[in-house]
XYZ file of C-alpha atoms in Angstrom:
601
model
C 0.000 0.000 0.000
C 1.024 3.299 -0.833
C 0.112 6.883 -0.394
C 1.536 9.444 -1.679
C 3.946 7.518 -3.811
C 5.454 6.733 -0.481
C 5.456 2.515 1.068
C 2.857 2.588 3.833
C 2.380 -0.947 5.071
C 1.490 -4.098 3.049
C -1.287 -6.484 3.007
C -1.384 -10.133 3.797
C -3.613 -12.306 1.732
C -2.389 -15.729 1.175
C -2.401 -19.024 3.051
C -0.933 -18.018 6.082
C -3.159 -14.940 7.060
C -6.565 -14.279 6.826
C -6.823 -10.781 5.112
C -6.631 -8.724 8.422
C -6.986 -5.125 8.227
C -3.776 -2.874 7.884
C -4.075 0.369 9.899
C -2.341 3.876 8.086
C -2.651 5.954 11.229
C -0.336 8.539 9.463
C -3.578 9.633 7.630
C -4.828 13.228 8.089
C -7.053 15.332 6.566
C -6.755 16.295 2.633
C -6.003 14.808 -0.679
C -4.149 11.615 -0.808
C -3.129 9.103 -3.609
C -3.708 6.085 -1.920
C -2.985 3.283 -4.641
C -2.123 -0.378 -3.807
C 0.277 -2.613 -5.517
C -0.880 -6.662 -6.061
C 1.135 -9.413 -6.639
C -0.793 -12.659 -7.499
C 1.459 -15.170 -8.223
C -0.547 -18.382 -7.949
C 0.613 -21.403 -6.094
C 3.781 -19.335 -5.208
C 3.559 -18.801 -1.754
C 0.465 -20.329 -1.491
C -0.176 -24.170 -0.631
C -3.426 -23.870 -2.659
C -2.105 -23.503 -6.115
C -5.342 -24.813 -8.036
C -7.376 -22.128 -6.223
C -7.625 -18.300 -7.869
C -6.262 -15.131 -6.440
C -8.839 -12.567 -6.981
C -9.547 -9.269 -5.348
C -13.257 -8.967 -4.459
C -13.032 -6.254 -2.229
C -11.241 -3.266 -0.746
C -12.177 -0.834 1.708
C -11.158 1.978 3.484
C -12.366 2.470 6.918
C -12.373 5.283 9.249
C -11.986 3.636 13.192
C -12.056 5.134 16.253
C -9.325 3.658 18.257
C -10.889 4.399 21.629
C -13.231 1.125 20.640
C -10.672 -0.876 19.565
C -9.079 -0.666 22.941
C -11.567 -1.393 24.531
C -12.183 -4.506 22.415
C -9.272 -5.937 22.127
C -8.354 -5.105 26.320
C -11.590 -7.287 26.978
C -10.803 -10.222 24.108
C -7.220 -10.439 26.036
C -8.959 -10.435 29.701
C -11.628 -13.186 28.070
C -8.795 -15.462 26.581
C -6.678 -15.272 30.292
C -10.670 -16.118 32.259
C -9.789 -19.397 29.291
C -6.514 -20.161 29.829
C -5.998 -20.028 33.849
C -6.704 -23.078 35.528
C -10.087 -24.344 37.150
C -7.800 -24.436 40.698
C -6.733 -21.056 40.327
C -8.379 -18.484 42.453
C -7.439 -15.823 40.588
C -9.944 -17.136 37.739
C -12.611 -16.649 39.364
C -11.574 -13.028 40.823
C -11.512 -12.464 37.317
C -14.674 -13.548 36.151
C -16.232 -11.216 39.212
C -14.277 -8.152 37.540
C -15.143 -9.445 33.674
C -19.091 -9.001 34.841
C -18.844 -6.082 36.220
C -17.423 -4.489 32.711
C -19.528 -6.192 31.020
C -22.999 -5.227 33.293
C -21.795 -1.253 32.376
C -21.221 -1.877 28.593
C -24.197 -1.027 26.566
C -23.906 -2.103 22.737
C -26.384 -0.361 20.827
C -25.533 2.389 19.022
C -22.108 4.054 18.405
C -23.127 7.039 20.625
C -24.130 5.133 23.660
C -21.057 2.741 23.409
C -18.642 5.983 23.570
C -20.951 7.505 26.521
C -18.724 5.674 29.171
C -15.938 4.728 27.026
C -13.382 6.489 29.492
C -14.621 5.512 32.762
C -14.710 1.579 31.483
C -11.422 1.967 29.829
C -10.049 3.305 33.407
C -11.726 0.349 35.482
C -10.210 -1.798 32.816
C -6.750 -0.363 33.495
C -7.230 -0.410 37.474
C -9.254 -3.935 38.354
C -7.426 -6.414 35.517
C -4.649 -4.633 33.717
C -3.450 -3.637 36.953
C 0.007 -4.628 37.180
C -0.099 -7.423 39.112
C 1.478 -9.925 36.995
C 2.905 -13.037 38.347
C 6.614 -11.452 38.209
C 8.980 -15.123 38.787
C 7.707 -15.645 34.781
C 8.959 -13.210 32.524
C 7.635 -13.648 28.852
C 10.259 -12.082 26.131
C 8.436 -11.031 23.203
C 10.241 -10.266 19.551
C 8.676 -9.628 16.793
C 9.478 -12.083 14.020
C 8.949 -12.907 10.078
C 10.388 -16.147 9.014
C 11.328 -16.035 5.367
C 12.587 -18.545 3.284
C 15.042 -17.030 0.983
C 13.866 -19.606 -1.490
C 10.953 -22.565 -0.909
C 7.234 -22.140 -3.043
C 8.902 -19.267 -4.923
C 12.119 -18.178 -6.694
C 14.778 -15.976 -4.992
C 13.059 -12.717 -7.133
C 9.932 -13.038 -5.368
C 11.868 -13.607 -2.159
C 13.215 -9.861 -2.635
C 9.490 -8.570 -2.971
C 8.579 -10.603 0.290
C 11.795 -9.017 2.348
C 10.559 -5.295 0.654
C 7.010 -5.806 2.261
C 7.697 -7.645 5.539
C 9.965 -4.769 6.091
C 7.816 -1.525 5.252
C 5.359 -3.425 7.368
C 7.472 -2.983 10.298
C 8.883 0.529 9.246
C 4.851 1.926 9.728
C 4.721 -0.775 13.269
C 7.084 1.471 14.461
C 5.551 4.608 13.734
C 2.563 2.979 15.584
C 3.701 0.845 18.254
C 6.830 2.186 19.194
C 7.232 -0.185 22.110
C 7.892 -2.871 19.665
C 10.710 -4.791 18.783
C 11.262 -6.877 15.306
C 14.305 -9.368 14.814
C 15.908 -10.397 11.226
C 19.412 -11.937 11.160
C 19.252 -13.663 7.848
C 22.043 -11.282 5.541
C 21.049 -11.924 2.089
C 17.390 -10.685 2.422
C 19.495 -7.175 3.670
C 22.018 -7.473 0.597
C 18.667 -7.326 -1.675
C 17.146 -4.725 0.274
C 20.346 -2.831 0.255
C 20.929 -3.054 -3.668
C 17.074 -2.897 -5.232
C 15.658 -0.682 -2.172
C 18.315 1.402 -0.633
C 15.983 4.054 1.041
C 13.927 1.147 3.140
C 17.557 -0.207 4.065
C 18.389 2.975 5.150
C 15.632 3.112 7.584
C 15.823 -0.052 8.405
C 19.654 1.296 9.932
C 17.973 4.088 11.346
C 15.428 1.697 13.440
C 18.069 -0.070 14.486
C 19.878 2.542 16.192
C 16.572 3.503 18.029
C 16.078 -0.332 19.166
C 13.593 -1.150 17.323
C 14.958 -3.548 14.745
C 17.400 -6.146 15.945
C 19.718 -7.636 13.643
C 20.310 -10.899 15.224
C 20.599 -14.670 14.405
C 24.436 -14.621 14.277
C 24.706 -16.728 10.947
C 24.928 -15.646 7.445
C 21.132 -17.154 6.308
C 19.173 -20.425 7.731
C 21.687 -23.151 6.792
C 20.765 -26.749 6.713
C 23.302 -28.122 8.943
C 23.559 -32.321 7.930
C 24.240 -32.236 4.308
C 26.753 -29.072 5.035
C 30.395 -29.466 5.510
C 32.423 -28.215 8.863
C 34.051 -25.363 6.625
C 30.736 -24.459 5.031
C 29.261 -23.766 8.435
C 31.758 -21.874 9.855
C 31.800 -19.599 6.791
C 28.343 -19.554 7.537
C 29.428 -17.901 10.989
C 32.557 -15.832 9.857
C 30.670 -13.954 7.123
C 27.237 -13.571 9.156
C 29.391 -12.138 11.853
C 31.044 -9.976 9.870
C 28.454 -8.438 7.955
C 26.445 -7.414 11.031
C 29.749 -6.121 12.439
C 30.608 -3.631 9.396
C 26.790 -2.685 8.824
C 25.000 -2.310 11.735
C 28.453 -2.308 14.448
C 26.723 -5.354 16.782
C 28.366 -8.886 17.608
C 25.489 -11.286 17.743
C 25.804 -13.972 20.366
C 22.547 -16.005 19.716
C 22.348 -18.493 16.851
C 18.685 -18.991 15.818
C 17.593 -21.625 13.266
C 13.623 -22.337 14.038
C 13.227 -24.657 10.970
C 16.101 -26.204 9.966
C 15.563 -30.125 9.707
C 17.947 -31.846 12.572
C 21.165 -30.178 13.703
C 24.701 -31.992 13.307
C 26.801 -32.782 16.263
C 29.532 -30.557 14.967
C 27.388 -27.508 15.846
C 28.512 -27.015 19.889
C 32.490 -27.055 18.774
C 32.010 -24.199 15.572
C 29.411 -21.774 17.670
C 31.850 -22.067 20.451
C 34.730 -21.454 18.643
C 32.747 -17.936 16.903
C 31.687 -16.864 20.359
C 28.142 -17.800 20.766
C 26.928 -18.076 23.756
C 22.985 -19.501 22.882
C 21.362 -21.981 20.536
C 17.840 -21.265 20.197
C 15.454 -23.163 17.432
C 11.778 -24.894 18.088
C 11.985 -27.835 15.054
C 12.829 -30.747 17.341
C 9.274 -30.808 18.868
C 8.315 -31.894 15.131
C 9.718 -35.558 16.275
C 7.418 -37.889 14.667
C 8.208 -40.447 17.568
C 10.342 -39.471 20.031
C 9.877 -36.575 22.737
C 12.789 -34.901 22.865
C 13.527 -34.706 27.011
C 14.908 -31.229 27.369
C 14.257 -27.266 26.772
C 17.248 -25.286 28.307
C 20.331 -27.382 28.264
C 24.041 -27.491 27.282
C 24.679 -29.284 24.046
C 27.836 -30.848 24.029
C 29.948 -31.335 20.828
C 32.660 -33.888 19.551
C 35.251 -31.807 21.094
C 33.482 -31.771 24.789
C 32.544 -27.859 23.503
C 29.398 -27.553 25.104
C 26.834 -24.412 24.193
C 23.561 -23.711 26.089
C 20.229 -24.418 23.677
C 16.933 -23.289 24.246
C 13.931 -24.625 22.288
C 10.813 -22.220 21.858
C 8.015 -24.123 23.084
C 4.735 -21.762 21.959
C 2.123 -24.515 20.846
C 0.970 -23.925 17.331
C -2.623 -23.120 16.585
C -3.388 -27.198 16.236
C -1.517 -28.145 19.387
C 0.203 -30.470 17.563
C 4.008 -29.127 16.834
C 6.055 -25.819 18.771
C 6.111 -22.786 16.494
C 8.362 -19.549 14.886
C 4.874 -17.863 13.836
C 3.320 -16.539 16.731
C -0.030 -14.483 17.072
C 0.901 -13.041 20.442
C -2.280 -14.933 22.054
C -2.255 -15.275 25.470
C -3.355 -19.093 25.014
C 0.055 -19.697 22.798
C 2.077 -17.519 25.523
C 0.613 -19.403 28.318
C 0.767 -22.922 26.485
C 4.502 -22.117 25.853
C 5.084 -22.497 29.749
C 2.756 -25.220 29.978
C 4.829 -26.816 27.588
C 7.788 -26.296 29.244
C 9.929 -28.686 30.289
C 12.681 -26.928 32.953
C 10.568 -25.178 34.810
C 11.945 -25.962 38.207
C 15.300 -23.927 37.001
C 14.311 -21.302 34.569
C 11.316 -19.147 34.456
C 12.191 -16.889 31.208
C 10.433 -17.441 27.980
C 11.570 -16.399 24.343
C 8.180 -16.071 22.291
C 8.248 -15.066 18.764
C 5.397 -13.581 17.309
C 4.705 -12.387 13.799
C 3.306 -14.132 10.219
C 6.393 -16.005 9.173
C 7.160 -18.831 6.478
C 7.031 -16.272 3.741
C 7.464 -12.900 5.685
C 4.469 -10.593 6.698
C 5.739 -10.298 10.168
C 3.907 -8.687 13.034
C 0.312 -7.554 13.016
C -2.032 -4.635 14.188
C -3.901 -7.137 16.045
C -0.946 -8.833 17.415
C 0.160 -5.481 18.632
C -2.449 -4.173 20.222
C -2.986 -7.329 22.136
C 0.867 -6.700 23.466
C -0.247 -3.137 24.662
C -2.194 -4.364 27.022
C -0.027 -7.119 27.831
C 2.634 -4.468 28.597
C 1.010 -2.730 31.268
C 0.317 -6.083 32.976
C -2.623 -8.388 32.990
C -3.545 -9.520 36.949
C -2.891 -13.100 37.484
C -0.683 -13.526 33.883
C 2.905 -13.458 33.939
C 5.589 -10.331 33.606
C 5.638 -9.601 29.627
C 8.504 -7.493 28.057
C 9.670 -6.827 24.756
C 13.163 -7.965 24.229
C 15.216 -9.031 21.119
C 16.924 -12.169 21.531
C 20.189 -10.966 22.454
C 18.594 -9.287 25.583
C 16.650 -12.716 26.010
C 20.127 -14.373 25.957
C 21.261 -11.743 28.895
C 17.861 -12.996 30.899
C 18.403 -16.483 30.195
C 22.264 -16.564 30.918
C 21.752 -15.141 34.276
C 18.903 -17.109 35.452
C 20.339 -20.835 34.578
C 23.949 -19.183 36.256
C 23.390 -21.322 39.359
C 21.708 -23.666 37.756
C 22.661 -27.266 36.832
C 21.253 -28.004 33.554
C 21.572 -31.123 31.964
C 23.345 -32.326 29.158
C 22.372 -33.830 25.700
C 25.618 -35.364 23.956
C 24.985 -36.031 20.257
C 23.459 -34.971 17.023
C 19.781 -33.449 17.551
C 17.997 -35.442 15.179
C 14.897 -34.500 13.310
C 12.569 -37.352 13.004
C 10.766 -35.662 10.544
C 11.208 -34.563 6.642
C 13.209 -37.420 6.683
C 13.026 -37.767 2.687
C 15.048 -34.695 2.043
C 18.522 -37.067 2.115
C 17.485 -38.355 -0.955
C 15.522 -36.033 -2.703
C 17.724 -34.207 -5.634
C 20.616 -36.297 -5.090
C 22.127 -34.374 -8.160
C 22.296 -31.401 -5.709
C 23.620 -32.996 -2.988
C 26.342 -34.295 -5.258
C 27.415 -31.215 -7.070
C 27.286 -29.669 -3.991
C 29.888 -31.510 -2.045
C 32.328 -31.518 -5.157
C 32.510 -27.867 -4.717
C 32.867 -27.481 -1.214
C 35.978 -30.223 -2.327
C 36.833 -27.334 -5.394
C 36.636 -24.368 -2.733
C 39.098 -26.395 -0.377
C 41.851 -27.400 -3.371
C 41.779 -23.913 -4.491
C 42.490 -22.206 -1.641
C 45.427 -24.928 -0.435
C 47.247 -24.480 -3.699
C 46.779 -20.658 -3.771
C 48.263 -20.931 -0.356
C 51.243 -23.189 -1.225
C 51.826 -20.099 -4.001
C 51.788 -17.529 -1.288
C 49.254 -15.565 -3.089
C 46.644 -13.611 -1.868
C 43.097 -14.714 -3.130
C 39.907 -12.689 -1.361
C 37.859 -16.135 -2.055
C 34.611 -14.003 0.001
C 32.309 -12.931 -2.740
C 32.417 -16.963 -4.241
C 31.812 -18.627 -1.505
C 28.907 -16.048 -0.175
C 27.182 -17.016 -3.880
C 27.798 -20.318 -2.531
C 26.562 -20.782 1.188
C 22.833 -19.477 -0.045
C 22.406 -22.836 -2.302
C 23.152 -24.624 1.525
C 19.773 -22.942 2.480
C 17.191 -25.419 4.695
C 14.659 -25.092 1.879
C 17.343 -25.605 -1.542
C 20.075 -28.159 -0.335
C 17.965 -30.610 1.048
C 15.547 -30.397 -1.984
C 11.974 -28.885 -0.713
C 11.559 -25.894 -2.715
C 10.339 -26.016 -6.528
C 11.414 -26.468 -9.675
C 11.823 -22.804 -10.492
C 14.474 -22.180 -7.876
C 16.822 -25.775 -8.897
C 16.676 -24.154 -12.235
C 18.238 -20.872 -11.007
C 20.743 -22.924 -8.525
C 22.087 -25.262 -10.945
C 23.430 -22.127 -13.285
C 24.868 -20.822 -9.880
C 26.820 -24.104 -9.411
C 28.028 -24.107 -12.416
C 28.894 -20.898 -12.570
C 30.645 -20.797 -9.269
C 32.761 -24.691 -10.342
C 33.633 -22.829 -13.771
C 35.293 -20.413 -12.021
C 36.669 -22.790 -9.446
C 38.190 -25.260 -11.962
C 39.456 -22.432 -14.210
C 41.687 -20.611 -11.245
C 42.601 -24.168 -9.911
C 43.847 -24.941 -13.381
C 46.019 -21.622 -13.606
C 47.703 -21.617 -9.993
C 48.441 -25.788 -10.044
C 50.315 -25.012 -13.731
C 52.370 -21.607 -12.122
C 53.493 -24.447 -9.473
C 55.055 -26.726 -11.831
C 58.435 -26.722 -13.368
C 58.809 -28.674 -16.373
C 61.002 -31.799 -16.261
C 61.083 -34.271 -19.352
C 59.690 -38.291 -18.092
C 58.601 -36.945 -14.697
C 55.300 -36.223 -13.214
C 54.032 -33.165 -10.939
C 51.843 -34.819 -8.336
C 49.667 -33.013 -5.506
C 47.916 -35.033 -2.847
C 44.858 -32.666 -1.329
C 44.468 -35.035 1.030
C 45.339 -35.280 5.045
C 46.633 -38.790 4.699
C 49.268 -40.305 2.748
C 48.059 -41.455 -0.835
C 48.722 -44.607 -2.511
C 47.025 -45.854 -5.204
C 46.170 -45.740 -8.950
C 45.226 -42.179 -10.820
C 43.487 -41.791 -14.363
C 45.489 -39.636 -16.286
C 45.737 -40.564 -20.060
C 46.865 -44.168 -19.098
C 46.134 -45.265 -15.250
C 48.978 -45.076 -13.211
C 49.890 -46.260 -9.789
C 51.260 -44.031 -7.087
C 53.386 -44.920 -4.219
C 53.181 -42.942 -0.664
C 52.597 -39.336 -1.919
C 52.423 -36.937 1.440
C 49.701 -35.740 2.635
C 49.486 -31.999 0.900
C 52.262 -32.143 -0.630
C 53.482 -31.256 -4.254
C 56.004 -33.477 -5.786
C 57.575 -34.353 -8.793
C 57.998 -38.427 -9.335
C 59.453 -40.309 -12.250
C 56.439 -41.095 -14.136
C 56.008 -44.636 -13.444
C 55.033 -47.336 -15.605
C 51.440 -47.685 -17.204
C 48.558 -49.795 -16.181
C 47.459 -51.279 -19.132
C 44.362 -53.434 -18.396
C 43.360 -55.860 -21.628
C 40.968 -58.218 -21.493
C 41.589 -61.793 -23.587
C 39.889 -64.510 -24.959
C 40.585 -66.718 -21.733
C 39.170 -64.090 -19.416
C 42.436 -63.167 -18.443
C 43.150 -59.499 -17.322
C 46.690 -58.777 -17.008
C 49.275 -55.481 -16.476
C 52.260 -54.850 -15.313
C 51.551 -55.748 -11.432
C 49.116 -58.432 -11.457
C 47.706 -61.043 -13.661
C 44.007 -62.237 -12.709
C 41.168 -64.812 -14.028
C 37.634 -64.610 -14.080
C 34.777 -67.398 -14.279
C 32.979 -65.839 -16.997
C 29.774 -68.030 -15.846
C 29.755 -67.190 -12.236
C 31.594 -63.946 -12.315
C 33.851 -64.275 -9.848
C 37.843 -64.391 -9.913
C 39.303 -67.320 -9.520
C 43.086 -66.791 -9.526
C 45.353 -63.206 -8.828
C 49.127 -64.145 -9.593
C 51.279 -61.596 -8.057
C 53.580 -60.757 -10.869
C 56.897 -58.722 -9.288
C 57.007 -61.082 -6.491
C 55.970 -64.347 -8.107
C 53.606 -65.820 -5.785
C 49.834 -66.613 -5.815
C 47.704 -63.984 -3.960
C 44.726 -66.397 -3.413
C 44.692 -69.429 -1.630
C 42.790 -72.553 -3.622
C 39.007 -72.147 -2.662
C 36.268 -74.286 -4.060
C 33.223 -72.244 -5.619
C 30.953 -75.445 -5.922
C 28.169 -73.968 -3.545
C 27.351 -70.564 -5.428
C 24.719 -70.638 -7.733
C 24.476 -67.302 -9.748
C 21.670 -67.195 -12.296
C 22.509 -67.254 -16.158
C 20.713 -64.510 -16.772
């Protein structure tokens, strides 16, 4: 939505939100140009692709926000009367305050409403959002907007997504300036910075009023199994570094809400970049097994050992914990019910906002936390709090504590599939994480200095949860396999350069390098196959060439070289005989074949 040619807020229409209302409280009297940009890209973003996307209706409203204080103040004192327990005697004060309100509200007209809309609002304020919270639980509410950088849509549309999730929560500030909103993943702010340089300006500017926390303290949402160790720790490295230089802040939390299991080399890398927490909620999707623990120390390979938290805030089924909160009280109060520590921490990270393809916080969600803020009678202490201040909260109230320990990877008994699914990715992949680690080791051995950062940052976004492990659509493997390629041309082609400025020509010898950490010995394909005795590990050396290994097959299923001379059954397939050649023995011992029966076929 725009008006005057200027981004106002943006509206939410697809799967994951019903259509709610945006307010434009900047609105005064005069002429406008209110106009309103529409995407509809069908089935992209939308788990309903067969289904049209049509406007029917649009309307502008005038409201007087006195109301919707007072409605939304009584919907939040309603939902706590629901969610406190039938034991709980402060229920039932409640319920005597709740028909007291309700005995002086007269819903007629809009005039008699608004008679008494003061004095109700202040008995409101003094009998149930009194301040008298129950202050040994302290809920920690961030505003949130989980978007995949690439999953039902391609990595263009991701860049319109990160433009309106964040002008929503430019005009959320303007509004609710109490609120906080967190974002850590750094290519969504490389595309805001390049196609929409004014929003990324005031995105700086809110975060130097503490509005907008740039947090997560990894470069995007990385899945973490089918990733190398030196993948990941790029991961960290350039995350780090980027909020650093742009927004001068050292994150300490890692948060990865729906990445699909999380590898036991995790504890030793976050350790080793100074994090401090470990916070995600996907483990609760276990199809099988409960996973015992909330708060505890995860301890790597190394004995590193890093505190995790899981977000337990019960979706709106029940059935899994959740990253897209609607800052209800019954998902604030389920996330303690949930709980699993509560006997030795009583400080809750809650995330709130329309998520899995950005949207972010709403006007509804945020008017609920106004009330929350002042403090609801009988509900716990609520604050709004990034997740580095969380961390703070957290760190100080398990200090005494003895948590316990999980030891192990944190396996996701869930999406299970994704191992196998576009194997061709998974393989292309890993060769050039290989290509990445050849080129730099022979770059080093020429003492050159190669800045290899802008290759592998093209790189690590293909290791996204959504792309690596194969769950997004076809659109986005077409756009990731030119990457690849791209990225092993250039690979290949400054590998090829720096290993032929290491050689020096010498007439029947051979230039060998082993990339490997352990000694080498073995056979190579180079025109002819040749064999290779104990070649150090990394090292560059130049060996006589050696003599060829000629394999030829004959009529009497004989295949012979230079080393060894071996027979085949050709009707059962198996080798019969290997005659050591140099040393003039017979490798194989006589061994009778009579019981196998292969089929002739």
């Amino acid at each position: 939505v725009f008006i005057n040619q200027k981004y106002a807020a943006s509206l939410i229409m697809d799967c994951w939100a019903k259509g709610e209302p945006v307010f434009l409280k900047e609105l005064k009297p005069g002429n406008h140009l209110l106009s309103i940009w529409l995407e509809l890209d069908q089935g992209w973003g939308s788990m309903r692709p067969r289904e049209k996307s049509i406007l029917t209706e649009a309307v502008l409203q005038l409201f007087d926000t006195r109301l919707l204080d007072l409605a939304t103040a009584l919907e939040v004192a309603l939902e706590l009367y629901q969610v406190l327990p039938q034991d709980d005697p402060e229920k039932y004060q409640l319920r005597q305050q709740l028909m007291k309100l309700y005995r002086n509200i007269e819903m007629t007209d809009y005039q008699t409403i608004t008679r008494n809309l003061n004095q109700l609002l202040s008995w409101i304020k003094r009998d149930v959002f009194n301040g008298r919270a129950r202050k040994k639980i302290t809920a920690y509410l961030f505003g949130h907007a989980h978007i995949d950088l690439a999953w039902l849509w391609n990595f263009a549309t991701t860049r319109r997504k990160a433009l309106r999730t964040t002008v929503n929560q430019l005009a959320n500030f303007r509004k609710y300036p109490f609120m906080v909103f967190q974002q850590g993943q750094v290519p969504l702010y490389l595309m805001l910075k390049e196609y929409y340089p004014d929003v990324y300006q005031q995105i700086k500017q809110a975060q130097q009023r503490g509005n907008w926390e740039v947090s997560g303290g990894i470069r995007l949402e990385a899945d973490t199994n089918l990733t190398g160790q030196e993948s990941l720790i790029r991961q960290l490295i350039y995350g780090k570094q980027f909020m650093q230089t742009e927004f001068g802040i050292e994150p300490k939390v890692v948060w990865l809400p729906d990445v699909f299991g999380y590898s036991w080399v995790l504890p030793q890398i976050f350790k080793k970049a100074g994090i401090e927490l470990f916070i995600t909620t996907k483990i609760s999707w276990n199809q099988y097994t409960h996973f015992p623990y909330d708060t505890f120390y995860w301890l790597g390979v190394d004995g590193s050992r890093i505190l995790t938290h899981f977000v337990t805030m019960p979706d709106s089924v029940g059935r899994f914990h959740t990253y897209n909160g609607l800052a209800t009280l019954k998902q604030i109060y389920g996330t303690w019910q949930e709980y699993q520590q509560k006997e030795q921490n009583n400080v809750l990270g809650i995330p709130y906002g329309v998520g899995d393809g950005g949207g972010g916080p709403r006007d509804s969600m945020l008017w609920r936390i106004k009330w929350l803020l002042k403090g609801l009678r009988g509900f716990f202490k609520v604050k709004n709090a990034g997740l580095e201040k969380f961390n703070q909260a957290l760190q100080k109230q398990i200090k005494k504590q003895k948590l316990p320990c999980w030891q192990g990877e944190l396996y996701l008994e869930f999406h299970r599939g994704t191992y196998t699914t576009h194997s061709w990715l998974k393989s292309f992949h890993k060769e050039i994480e290989q290509l990445f680690r050849l080129a730099e080791i022979l770059t080093e051995l020429k003492r050159e200095k190669e800045n290899w950062r802008t290759l592998w940052q093209e790189f690590l976004i293909v290791q996204f949860h959504d792309i690596l492990p194969g769950t997004s659509i076809r659109a986005v493997y077409q756009e990731v396999k030119k990457m690849l390629e791209q990225i092993k041309g250039t690979l290949e082609q400054k590998i090829t350069k720096t290993f032929a400025s290491l050689l020096t020509a010498r007439q029947g010898w051979l230039a060998v390098f082993n990339q490997h950490s352990w000694p080498f010995t073995g056979r190579v394909k180079l025109k002819d196959w040749v064999w290779l005795e104990q070649v150090e590990p990394l090292a560059l050396v130049s060996l006589k060439k050696p003599s060829r290994l000629n394999s030829r097959r004959l009529k009497t299923n004989i295949l012979e070289n230079d080393y060894l001379k071996v027979t085949i059954d050709p009707q059962r397939g198996i080798v019969t005989r290997i005659f050591d050649k140099q040393n003039q023995r017979e490798v194989l011992k006589a061994v009778s074949y009579t019981h196998l029966t292969l089929p002739t076929n």
